Short mmCIF file of C-alpha atoms and ligand atoms in Angstrom, two decimals:
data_model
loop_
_atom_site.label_atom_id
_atom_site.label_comp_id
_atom_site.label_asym_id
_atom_site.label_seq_id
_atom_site.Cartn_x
_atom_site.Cartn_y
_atom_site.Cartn_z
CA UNK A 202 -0.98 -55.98 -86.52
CA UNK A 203 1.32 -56.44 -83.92
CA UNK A 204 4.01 -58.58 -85.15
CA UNK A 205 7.02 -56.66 -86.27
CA UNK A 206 9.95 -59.01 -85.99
CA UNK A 207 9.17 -62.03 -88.44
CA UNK A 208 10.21 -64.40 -90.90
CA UNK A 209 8.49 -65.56 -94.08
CA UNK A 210 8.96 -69.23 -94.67
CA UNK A 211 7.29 -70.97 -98.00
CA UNK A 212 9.05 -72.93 -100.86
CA UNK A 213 10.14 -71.20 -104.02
CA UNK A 214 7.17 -69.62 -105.55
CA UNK A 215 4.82 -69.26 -102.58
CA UNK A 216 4.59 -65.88 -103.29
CA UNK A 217 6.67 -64.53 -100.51
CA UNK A 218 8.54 -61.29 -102.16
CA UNK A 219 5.14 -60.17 -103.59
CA UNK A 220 3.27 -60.48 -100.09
CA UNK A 221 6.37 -59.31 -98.17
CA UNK A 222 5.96 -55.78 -100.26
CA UNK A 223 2.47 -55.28 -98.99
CA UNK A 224 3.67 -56.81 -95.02
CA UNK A 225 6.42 -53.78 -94.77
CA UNK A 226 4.15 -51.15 -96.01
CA UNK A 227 1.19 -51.90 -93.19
CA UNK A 228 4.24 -52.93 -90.97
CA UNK A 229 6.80 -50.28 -91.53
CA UNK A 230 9.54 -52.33 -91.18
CA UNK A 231 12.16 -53.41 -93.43
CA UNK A 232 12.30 -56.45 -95.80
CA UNK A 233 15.42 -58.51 -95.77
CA UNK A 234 15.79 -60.48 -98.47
CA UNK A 235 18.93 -62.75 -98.71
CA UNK A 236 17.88 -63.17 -101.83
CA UNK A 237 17.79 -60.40 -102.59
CA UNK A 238 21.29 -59.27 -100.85
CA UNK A 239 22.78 -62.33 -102.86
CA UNK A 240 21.65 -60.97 -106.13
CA UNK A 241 23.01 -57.69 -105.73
CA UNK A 242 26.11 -58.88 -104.98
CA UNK A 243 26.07 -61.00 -108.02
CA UNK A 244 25.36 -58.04 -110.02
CA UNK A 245 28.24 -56.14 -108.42
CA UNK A 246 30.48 -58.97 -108.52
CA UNK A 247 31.75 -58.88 -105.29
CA UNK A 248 33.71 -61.85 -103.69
CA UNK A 249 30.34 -63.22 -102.40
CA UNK A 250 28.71 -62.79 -105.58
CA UNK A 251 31.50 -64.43 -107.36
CA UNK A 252 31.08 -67.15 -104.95
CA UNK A 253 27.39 -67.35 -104.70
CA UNK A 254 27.05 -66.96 -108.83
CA UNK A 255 27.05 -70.45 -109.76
CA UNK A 256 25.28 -71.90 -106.64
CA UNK A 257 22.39 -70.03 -107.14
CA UNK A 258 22.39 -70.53 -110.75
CA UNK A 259 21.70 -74.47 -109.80
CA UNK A 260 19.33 -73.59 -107.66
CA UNK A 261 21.43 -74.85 -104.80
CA UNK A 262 21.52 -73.28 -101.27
CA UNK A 263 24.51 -70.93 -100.69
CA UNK A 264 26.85 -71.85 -97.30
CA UNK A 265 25.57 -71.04 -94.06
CA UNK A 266 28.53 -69.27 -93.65
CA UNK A 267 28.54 -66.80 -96.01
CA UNK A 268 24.41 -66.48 -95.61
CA UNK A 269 24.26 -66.18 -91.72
CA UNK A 270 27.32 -63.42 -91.79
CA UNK A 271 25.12 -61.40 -94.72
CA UNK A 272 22.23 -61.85 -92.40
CA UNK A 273 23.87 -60.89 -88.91
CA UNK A 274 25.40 -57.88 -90.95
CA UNK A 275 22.05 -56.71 -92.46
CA UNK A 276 20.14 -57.23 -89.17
CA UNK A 277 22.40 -54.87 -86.87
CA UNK A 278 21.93 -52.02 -88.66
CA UNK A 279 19.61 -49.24 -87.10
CA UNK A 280 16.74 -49.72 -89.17
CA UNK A 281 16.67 -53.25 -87.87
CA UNK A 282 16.56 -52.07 -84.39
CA UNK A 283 12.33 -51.83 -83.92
CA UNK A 284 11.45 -54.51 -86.69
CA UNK A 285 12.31 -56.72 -89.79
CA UNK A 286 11.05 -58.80 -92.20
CA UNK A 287 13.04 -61.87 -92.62
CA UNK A 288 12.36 -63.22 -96.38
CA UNK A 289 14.44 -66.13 -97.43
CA UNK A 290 16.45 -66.79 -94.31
CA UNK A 291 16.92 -69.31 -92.18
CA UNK A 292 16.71 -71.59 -95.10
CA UNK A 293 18.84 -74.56 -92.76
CA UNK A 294 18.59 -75.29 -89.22
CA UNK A 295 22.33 -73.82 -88.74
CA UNK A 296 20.84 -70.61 -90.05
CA UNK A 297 17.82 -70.65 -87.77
CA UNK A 298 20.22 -71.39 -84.48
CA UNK A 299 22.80 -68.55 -85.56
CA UNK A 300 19.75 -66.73 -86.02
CA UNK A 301 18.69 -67.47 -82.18
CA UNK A 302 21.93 -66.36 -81.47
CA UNK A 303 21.63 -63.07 -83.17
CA UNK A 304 18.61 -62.74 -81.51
CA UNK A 305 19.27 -63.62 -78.05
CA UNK A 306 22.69 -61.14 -78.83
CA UNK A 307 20.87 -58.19 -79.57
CA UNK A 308 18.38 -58.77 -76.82
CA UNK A 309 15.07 -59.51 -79.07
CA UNK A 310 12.74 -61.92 -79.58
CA UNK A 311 11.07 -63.09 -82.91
CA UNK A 312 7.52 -62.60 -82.95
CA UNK A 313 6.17 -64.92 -85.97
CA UNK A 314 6.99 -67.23 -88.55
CA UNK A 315 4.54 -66.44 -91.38
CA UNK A 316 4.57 -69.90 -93.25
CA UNK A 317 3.16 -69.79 -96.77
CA UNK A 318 1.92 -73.06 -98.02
CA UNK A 319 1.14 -74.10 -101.58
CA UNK A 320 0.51 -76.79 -103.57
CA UNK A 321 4.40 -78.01 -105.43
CA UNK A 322 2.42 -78.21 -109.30
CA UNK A 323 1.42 -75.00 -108.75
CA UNK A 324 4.37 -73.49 -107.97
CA UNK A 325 6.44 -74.88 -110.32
CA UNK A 326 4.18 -73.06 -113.32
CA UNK A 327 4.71 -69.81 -111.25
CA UNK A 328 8.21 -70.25 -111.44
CA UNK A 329 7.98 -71.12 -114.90
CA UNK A 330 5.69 -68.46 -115.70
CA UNK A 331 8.46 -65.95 -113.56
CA UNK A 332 11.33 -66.87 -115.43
CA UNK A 333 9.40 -66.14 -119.02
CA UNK A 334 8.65 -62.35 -117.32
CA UNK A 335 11.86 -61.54 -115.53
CA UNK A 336 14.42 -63.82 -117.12
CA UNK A 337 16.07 -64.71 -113.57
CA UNK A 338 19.05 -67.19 -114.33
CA UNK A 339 18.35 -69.33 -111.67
CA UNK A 340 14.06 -70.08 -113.17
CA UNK A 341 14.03 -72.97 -115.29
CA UNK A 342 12.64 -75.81 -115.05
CA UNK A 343 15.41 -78.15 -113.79
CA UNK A 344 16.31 -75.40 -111.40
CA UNK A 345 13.51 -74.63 -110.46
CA UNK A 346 13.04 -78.84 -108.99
CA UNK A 347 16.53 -78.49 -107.28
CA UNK A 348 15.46 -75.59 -105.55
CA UNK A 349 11.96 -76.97 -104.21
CA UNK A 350 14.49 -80.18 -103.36
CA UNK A 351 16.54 -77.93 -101.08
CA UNK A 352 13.36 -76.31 -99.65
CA UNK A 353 12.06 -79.95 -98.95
CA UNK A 354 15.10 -81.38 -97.35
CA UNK A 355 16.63 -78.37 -95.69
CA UNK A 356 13.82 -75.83 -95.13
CA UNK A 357 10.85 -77.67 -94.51
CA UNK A 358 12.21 -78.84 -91.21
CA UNK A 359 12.02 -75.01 -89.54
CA UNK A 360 8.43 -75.72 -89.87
CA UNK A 361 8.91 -77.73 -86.62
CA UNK A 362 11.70 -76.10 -85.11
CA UNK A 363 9.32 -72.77 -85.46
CA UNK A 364 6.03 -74.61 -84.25
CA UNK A 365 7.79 -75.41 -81.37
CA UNK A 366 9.08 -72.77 -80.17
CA UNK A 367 5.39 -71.17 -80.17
CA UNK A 368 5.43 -68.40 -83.61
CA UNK A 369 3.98 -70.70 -86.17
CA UNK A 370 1.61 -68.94 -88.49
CA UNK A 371 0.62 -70.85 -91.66
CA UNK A 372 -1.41 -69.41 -94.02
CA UNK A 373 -2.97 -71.12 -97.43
CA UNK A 374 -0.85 -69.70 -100.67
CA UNK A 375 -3.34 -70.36 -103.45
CA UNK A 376 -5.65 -68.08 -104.89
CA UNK A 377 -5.23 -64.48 -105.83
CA UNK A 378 -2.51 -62.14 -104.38
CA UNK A 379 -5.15 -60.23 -102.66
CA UNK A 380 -7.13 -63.11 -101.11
CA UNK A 381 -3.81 -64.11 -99.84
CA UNK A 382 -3.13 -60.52 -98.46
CA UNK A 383 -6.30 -61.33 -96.77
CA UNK A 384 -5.54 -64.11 -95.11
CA UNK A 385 -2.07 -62.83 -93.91
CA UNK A 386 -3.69 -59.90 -92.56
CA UNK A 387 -6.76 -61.89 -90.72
CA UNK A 388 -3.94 -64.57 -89.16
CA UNK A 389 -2.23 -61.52 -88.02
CA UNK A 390 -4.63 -59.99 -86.31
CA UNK A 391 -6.00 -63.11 -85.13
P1 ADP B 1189 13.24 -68.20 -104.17
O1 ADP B 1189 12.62 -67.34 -105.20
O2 ADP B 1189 13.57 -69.56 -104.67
O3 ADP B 1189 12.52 -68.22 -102.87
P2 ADP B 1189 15.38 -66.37 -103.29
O4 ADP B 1189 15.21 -65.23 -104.19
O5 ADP B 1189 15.02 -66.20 -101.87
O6 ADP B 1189 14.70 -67.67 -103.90
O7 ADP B 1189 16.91 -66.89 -103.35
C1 ADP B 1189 17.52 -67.24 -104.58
C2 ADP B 1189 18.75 -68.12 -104.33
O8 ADP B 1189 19.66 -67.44 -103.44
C3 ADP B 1189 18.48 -69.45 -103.64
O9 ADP B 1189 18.08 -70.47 -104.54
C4 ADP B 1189 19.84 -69.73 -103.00
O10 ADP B 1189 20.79 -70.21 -103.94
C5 ADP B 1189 20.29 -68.36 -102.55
N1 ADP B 1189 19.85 -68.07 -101.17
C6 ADP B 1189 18.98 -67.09 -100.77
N2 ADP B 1189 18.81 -67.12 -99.44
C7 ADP B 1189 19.57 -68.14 -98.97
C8 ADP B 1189 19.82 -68.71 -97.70
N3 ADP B 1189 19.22 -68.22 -96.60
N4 ADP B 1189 20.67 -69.76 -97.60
C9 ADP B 1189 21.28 -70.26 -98.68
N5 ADP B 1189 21.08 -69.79 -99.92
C10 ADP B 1189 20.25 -68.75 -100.08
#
């Protein structure tokens, strides 16, 4: 596998945290999570947290703003330099032009957009099933349609933008976590 600079696109519940973790092992780069980020911050209630607490909690999309400067941050650090694993951002075509910007800045390019696809029923009993396990604040059920509303509106749209600039990889979400490894791996390679 060649690809080492890359986003993960795929509505809530696609699976892309759990296939990320297995991506950055055979990749060896690392994962960056603005979800991730955002929760930490929560957790340490910093001013972004404070800020982002609520939003999140509706399932709504935090600003561009405050997203694309957490990004840009995360993204010049060293370990960034040879290779990342972009997992929740862009969410917003703002995001994915500041994100050409960053790009273009640093003097990279982006070699794939991994695009999991599922099937929206499916999901939401993931989600459902999720929030039962882990207890995340921002997986129940009304949430949970808010979010795939933001993904549909706001998200799905990258889809294009990515296609046409040439790194569109979309690979089927359903099944097991491993035959989904699979396919990620064989579409890859391909
Ligand atoms: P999911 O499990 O729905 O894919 P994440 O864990 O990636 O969600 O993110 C959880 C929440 O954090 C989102 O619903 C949103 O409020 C906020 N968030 C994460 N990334 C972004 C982003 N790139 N732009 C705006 N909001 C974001």
């Amino acid at each position: 596998m060649s690809a080492s600079r890359m986003i993960l696109l795929g509505p809530p519940g696609a699976g892309k945290g759990t296939q990320a973790a297995g991506l950055i092992n055979r990749l060896g780069i690392p994962h960056v999570s603005t979800g991730d980020m955002l929760r930490a911050a929560v957790n340490a209630e910093t001013p972004v947290g404070l800020k982002a607490k609520a939003i999140m909690d509706a399932g709504e999309l935090v600003s561009d703003d405050v997203v694309i400067g957490i990004a840009e941050e995360r993204l010049s650090e060293d370990d960034a330099k040879n290779g990342f694993l972009l997992d929740g951002f862009p969410r917003t075509m703002a995001q994915a032009e500041a994100l050409e910007g960053l790009l273009s800045k640093l003097g990279v390019e982006l070699d794939c957009c991994l695009a999991i696809t599922v099937d929206n029923d499916a999901v939401v009993e993931r989600l459902l099933k999720r929030a039962e396990i882990e207890g995340r604040a921002d997986d129940n059920e009304e949430t949970i349609r808010e979010r795939m509303r933001e993904y549909d509106n706001k998200t799905a749209p990258l889809l294009d933008f990515y296609t046409g600039r040439g790194v569109l990889t979309e690979v089927d979400g359903m099944g097991t976590i491993d035959e989904v490894e699979e396919r990620i791996k064989q579409a890859l390679e391909g």
